[in-house]
mmCIF file of C-alpha atoms and ligand atoms in Angstrom:
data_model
loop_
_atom_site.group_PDB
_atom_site.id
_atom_site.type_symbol
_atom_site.label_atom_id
_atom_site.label_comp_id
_atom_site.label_asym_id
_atom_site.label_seq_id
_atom_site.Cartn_x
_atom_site.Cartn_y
_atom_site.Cartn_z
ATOM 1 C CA UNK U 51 -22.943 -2.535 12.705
ATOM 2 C CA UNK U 52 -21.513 -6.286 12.906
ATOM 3 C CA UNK U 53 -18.745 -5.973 15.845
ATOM 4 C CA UNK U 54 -16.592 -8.611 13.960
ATOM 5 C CA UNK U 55 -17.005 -7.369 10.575
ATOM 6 C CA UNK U 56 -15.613 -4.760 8.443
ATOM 7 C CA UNK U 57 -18.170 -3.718 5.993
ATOM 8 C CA UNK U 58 -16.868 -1.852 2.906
ATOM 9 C CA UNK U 59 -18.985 0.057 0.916
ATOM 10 C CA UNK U 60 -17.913 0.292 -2.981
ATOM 11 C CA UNK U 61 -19.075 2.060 -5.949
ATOM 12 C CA UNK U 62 -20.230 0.714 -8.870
ATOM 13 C CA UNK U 63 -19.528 2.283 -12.023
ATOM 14 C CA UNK U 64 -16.398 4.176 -12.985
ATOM 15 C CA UNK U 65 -14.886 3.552 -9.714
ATOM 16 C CA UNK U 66 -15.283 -0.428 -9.149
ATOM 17 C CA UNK U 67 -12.489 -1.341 -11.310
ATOM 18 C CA UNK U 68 -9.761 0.877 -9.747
ATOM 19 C CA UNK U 69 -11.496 -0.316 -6.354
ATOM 20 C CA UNK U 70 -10.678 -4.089 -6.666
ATOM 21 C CA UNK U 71 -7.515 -3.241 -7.805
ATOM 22 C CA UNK U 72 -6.833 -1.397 -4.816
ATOM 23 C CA UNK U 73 -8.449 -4.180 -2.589
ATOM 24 C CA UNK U 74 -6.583 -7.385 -4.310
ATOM 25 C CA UNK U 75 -3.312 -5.536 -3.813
ATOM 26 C CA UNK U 76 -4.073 -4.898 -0.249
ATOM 27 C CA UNK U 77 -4.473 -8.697 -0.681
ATOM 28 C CA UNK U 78 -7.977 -8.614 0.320
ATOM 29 C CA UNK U 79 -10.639 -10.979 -1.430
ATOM 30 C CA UNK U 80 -12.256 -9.327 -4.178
ATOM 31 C CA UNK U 81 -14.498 -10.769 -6.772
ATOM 32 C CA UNK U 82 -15.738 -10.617 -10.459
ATOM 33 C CA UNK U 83 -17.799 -7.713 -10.977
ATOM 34 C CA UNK U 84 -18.642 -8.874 -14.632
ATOM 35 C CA UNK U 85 -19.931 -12.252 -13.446
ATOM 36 C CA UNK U 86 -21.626 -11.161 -10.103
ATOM 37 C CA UNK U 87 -23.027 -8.255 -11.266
ATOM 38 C CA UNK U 88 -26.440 -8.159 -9.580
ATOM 39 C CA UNK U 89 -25.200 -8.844 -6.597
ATOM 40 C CA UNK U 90 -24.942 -6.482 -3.853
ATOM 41 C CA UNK U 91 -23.187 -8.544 -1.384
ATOM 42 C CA UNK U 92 -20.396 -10.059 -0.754
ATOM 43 C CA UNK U 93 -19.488 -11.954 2.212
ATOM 44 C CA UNK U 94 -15.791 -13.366 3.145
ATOM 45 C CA UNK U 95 -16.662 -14.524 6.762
ATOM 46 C CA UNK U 96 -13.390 -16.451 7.202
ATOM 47 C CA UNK U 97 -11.765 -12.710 6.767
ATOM 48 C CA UNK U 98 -14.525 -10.781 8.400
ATOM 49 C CA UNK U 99 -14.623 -8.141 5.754
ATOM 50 C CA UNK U 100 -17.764 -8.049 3.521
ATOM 51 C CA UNK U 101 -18.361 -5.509 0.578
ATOM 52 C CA UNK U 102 -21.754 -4.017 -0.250
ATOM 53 C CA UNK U 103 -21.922 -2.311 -4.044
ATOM 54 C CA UNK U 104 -23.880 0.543 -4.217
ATOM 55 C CA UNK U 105 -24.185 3.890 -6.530
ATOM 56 C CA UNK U 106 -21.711 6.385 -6.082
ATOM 57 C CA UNK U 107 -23.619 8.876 -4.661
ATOM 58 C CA UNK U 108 -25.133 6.542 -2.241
ATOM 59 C CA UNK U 109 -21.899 5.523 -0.745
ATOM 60 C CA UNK U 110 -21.535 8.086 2.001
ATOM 61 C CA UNK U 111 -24.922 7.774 3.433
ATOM 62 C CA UNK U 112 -24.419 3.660 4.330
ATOM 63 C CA UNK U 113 -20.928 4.970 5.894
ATOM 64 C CA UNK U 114 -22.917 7.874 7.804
ATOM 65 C CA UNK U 115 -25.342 5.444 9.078
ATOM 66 C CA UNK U 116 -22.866 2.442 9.966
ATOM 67 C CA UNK U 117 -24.489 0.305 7.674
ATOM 68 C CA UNK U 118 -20.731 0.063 6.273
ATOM 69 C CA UNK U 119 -17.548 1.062 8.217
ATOM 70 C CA UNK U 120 -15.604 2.269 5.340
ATOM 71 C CA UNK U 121 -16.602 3.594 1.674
ATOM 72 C CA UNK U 122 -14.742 4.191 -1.407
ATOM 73 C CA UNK U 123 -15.905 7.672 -3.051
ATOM 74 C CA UNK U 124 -15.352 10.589 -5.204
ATOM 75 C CA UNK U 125 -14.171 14.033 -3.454
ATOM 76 C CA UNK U 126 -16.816 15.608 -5.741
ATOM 77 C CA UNK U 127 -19.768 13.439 -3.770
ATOM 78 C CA UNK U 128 -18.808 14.163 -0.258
ATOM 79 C CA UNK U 129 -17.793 17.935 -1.000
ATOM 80 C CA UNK U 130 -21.690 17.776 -2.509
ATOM 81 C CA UNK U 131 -23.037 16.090 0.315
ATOM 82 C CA UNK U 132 -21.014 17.428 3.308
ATOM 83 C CA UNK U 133 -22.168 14.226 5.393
ATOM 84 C CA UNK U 134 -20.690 13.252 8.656
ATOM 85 C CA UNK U 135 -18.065 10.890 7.635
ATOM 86 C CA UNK U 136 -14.118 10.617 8.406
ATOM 87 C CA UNK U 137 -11.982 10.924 4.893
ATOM 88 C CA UNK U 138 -9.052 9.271 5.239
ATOM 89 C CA UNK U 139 -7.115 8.395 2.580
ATOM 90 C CA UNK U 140 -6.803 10.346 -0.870
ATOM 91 C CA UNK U 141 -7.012 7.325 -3.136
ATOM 92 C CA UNK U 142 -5.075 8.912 -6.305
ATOM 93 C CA UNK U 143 -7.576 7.197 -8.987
ATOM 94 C CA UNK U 144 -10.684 8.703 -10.447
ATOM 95 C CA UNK U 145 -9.120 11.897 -10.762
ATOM 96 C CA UNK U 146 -11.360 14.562 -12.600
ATOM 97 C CA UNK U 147 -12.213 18.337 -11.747
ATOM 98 C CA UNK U 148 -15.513 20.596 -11.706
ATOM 99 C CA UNK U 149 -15.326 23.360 -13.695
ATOM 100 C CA UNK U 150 -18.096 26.197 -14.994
ATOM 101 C CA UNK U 151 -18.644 25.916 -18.748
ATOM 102 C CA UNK U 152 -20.195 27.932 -21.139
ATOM 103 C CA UNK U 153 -21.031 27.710 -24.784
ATOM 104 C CA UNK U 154 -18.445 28.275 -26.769
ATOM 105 C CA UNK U 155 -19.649 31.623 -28.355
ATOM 106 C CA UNK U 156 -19.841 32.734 -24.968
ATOM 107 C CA UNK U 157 -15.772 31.963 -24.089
ATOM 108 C CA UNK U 158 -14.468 35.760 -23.554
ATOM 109 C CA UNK U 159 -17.428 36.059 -20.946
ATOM 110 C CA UNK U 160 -16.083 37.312 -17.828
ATOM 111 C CA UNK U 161 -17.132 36.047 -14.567
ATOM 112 C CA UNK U 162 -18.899 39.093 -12.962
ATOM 113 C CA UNK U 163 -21.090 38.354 -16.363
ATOM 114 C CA UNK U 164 -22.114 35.115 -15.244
ATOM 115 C CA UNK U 165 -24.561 36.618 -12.399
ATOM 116 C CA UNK U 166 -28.148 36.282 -12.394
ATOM 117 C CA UNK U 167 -27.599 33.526 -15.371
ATOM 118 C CA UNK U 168 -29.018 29.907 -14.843
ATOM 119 C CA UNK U 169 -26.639 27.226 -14.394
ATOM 120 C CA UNK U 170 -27.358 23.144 -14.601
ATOM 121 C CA UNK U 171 -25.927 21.146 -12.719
ATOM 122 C CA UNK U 172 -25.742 17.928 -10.863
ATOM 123 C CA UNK U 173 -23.691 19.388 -7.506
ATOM 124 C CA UNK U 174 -25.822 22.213 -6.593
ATOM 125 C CA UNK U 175 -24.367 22.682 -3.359
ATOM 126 C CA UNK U 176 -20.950 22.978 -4.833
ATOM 127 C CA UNK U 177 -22.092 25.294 -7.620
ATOM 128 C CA UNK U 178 -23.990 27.460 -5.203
ATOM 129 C CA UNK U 179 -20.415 27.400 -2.736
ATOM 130 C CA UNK U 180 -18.673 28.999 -5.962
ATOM 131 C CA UNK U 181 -20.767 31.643 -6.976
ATOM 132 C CA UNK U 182 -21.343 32.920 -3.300
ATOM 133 C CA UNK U 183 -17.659 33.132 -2.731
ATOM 134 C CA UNK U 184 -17.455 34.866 -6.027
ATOM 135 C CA UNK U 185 -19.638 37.565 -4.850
ATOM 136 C CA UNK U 186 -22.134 36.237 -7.725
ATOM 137 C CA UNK U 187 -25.935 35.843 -7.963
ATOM 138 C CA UNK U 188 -27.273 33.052 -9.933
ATOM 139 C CA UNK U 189 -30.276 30.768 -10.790
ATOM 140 C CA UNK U 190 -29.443 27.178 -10.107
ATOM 141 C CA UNK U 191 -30.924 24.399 -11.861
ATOM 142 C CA UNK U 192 -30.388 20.835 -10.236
ATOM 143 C CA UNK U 193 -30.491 18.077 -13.141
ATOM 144 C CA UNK U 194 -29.364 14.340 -12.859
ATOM 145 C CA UNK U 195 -26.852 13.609 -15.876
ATOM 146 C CA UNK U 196 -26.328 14.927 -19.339
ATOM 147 C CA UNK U 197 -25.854 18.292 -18.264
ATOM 148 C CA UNK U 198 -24.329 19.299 -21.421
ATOM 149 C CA UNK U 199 -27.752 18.986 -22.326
ATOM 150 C CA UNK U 200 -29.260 22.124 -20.711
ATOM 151 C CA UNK U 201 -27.351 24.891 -22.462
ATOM 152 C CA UNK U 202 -27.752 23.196 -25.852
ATOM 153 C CA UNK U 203 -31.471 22.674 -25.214
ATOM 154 C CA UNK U 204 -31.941 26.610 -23.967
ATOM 155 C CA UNK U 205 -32.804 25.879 -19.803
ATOM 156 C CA UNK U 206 -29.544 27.095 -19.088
ATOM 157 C CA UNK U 207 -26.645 29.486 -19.749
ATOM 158 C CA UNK U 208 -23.751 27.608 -18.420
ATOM 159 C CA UNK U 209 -23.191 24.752 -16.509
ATOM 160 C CA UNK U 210 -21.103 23.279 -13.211
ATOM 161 C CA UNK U 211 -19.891 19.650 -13.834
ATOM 162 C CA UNK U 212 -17.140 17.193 -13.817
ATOM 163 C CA UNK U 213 -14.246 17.213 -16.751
ATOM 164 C CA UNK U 214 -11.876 13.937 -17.521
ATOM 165 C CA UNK U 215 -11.046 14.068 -20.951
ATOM 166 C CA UNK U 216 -13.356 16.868 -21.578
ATOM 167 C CA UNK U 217 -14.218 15.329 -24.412
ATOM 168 C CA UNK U 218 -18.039 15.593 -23.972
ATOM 169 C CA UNK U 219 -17.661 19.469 -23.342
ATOM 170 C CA UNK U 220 -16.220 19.729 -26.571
ATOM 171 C CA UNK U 221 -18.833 17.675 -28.407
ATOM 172 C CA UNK U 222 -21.564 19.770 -27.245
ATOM 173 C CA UNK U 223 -19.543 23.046 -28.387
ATOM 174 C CA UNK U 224 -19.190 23.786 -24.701
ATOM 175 C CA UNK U 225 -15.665 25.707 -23.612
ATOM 176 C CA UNK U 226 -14.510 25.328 -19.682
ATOM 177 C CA UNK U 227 -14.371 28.940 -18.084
ATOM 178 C CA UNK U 228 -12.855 28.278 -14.931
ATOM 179 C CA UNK U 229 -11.849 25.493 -12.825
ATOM 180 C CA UNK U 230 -13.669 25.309 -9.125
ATOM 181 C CA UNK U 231 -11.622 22.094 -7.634
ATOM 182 C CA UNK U 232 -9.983 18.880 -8.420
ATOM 183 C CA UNK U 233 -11.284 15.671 -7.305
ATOM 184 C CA UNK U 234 -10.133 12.296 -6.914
ATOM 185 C CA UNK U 235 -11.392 9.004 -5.179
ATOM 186 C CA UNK U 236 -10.797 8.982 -1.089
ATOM 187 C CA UNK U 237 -11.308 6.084 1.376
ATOM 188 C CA UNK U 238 -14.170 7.565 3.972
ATOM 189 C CA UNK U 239 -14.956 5.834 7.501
ATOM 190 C CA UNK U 240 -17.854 5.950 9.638
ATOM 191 C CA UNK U 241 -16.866 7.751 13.002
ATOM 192 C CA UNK U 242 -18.078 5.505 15.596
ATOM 193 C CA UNK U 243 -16.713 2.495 13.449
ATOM 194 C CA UNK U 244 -13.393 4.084 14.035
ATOM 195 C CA UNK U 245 -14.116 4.224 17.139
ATOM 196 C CA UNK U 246 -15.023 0.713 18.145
ATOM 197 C CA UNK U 247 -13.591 -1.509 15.773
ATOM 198 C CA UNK U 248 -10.090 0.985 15.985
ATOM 199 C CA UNK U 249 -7.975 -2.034 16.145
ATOM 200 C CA UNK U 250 -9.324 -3.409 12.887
ATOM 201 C CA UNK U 251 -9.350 -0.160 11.042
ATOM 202 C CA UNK U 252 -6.436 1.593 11.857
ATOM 203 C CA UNK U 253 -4.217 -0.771 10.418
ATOM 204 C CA UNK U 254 -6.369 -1.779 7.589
ATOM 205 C CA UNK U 255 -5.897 2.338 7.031
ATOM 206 C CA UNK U 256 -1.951 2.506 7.691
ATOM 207 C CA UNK U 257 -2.058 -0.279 4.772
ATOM 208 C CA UNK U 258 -3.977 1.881 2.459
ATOM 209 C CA UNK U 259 -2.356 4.720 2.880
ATOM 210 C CA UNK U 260 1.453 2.891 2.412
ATOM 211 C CA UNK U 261 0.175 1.235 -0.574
ATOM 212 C CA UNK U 262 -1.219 4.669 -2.062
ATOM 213 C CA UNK U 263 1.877 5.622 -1.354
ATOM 214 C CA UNK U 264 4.105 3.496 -2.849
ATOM 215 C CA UNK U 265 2.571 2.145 -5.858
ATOM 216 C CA UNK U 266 2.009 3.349 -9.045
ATOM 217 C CA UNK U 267 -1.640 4.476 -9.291
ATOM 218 C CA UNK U 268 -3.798 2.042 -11.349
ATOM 219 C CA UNK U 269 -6.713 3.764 -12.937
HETATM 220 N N1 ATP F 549 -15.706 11.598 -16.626
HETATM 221 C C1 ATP F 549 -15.122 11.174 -15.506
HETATM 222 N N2 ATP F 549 -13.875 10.765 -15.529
HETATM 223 C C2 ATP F 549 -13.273 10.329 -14.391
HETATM 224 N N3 ATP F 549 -13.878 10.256 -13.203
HETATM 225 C C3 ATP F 549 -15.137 10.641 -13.163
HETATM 226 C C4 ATP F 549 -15.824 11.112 -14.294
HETATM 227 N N4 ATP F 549 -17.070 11.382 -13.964
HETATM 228 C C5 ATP F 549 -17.140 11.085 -12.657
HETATM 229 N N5 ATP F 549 -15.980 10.657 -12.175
HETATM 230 C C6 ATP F 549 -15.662 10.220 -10.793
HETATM 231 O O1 ATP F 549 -16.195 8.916 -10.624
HETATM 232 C C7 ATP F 549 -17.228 8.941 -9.626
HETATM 233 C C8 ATP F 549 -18.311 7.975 -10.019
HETATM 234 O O2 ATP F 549 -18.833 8.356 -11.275
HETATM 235 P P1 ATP F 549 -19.900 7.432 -12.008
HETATM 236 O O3 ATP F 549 -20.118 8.075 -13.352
HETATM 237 O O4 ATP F 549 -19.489 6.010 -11.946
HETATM 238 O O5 ATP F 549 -21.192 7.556 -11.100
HETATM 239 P P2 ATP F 549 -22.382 8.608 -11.109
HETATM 240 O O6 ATP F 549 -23.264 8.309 -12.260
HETATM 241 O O7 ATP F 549 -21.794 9.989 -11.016
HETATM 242 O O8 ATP F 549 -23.107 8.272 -9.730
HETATM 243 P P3 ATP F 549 -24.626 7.917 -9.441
HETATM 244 O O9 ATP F 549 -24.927 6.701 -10.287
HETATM 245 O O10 ATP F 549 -24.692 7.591 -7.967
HETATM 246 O O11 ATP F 549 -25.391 9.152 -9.809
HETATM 247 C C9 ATP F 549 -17.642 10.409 -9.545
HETATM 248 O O12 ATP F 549 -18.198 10.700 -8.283
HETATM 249 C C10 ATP F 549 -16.323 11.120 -9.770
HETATM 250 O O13 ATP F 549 -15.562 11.140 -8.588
HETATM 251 O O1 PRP F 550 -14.575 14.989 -19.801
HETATM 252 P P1 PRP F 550 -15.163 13.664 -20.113
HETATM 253 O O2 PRP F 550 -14.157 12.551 -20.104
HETATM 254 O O3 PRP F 550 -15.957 13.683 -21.402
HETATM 255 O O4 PRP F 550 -16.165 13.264 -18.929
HETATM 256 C C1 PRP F 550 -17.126 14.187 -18.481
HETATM 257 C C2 PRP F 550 -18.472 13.581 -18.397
HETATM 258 O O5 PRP F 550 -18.456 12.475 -17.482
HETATM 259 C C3 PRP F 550 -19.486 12.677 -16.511
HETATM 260 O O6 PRP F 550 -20.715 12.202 -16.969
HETATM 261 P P2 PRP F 550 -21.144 10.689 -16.905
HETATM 262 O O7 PRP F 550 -20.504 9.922 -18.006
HETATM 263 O O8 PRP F 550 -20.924 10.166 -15.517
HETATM 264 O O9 PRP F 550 -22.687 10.754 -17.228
HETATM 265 P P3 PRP F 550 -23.832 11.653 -16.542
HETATM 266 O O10 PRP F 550 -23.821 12.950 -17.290
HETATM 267 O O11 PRP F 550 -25.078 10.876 -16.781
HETATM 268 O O12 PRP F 550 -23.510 11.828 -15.085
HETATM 269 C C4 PRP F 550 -19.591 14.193 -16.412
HETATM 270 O O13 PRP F 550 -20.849 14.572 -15.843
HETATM 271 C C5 PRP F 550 -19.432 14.632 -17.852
HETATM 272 O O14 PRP F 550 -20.651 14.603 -18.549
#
């Protein structure tokens, strides 16, 4: 942990766009992710802030372990990962929700019907949450993307993922059954960073949150 830096750990992917745009109306530096985009690193020593890009999933451990002071990351990631982290701020972009989906010949299936069925999914600790507070039994199968796949391909019976559009359920003849939780971006902070470097986060924080506030929410 650099005492006179603030270290921001970003997403890439979905999330990097809606990111900057947060940061350059914060007025913080930001930088072209189409022309930089192998690099990992960016420095603004003159501000003390530097931004580290990372995958999405990845975000919360640097913030755990200090290697950054604050993260940008999905609800669906740290309700997955349960690490020791602060959240913050509710961003308001990258909004999307987990739901349990089955094929759709299987749509009038009722939910006590679901136990002892395999489901596919990427949040297995979120899927598991749900069917033990539904009083349900069932066989979880942890994949890493194109879970639509599984059903289609016979390996499982339904799945637990993330819906936007839900435009890829549909394509794969898949039919949501019920919705487990909305998610959207939040702005997560290592604990002893709030701790130490208080004076610098705080108000970068209060900022954040008034801007979330007040401004229309660009996706
Ligand atoms: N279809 C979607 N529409 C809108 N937001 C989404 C969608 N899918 C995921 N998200 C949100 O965007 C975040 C980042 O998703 P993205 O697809 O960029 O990375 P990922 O592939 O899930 O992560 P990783 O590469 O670390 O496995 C997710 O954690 C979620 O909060
Ligand atoms: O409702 P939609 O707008 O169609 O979006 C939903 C899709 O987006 C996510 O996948 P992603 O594109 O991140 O790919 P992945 O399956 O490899 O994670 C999610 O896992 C769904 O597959």
């Amino acid at each position: 942990m650099l005492a006179d830096t603030v270290t921001f750990a970003l997403p890439k992917g979905r999330l990097i766009e809606p990111s900057l745009n947060l940061l350059a109306d914060l007025g913080l530096p930001t930088f072209d992710i189409k022309e930089d985009s192998r690099s990992l690193l960016f420095e603004f020593s003159e501000q003390g802030l530097r931004y580290i890009i990372c995958r999405p999933t990845d975000v919360p451990a640097y913030v755990e372990h200090g290697a950054a002071d604050l993260g940008i990351v999905g609800k669906d990631i740290i309700v997955e990962q349960g690490k020791d982290v602060f959240e913050m701020v509710d961003l308001g972009f990258g909004y999307c929700r987990f739901v349990v989906a089955v094929p759709a010949q299987m749509k009038d299936i009722s939910l006590e019907e679901l136990s002892y069925r395999r489901v596919a999914t990427k949040f297995p600790n979120v899927a598991a949450e749900f069917f033990r507070q539904q009083g349900l039994q069932v066989d979880i199968i942890k994949l890493h993307g194109n879970i639509e796949l599984a059903p289609l391909m016979g390996i499982s019976d339904m799945i637990v993922d993330i819906v936007s559009t839900g435009r890829t359920l549909a394509e794969n003849n898949l039919v949501e059954l019920v919705q487990i939780m909305e998610s959207t971006a939040r702005l997560i902070v290592n604990r002893i960073s709030y701790r130490v470097k208080y004076h610098k986060l705080q108000p970068l924080i209060d900022r954040i949150r008034y801007l979330v506030k007040n401004r229309e929410v660009r996706q």
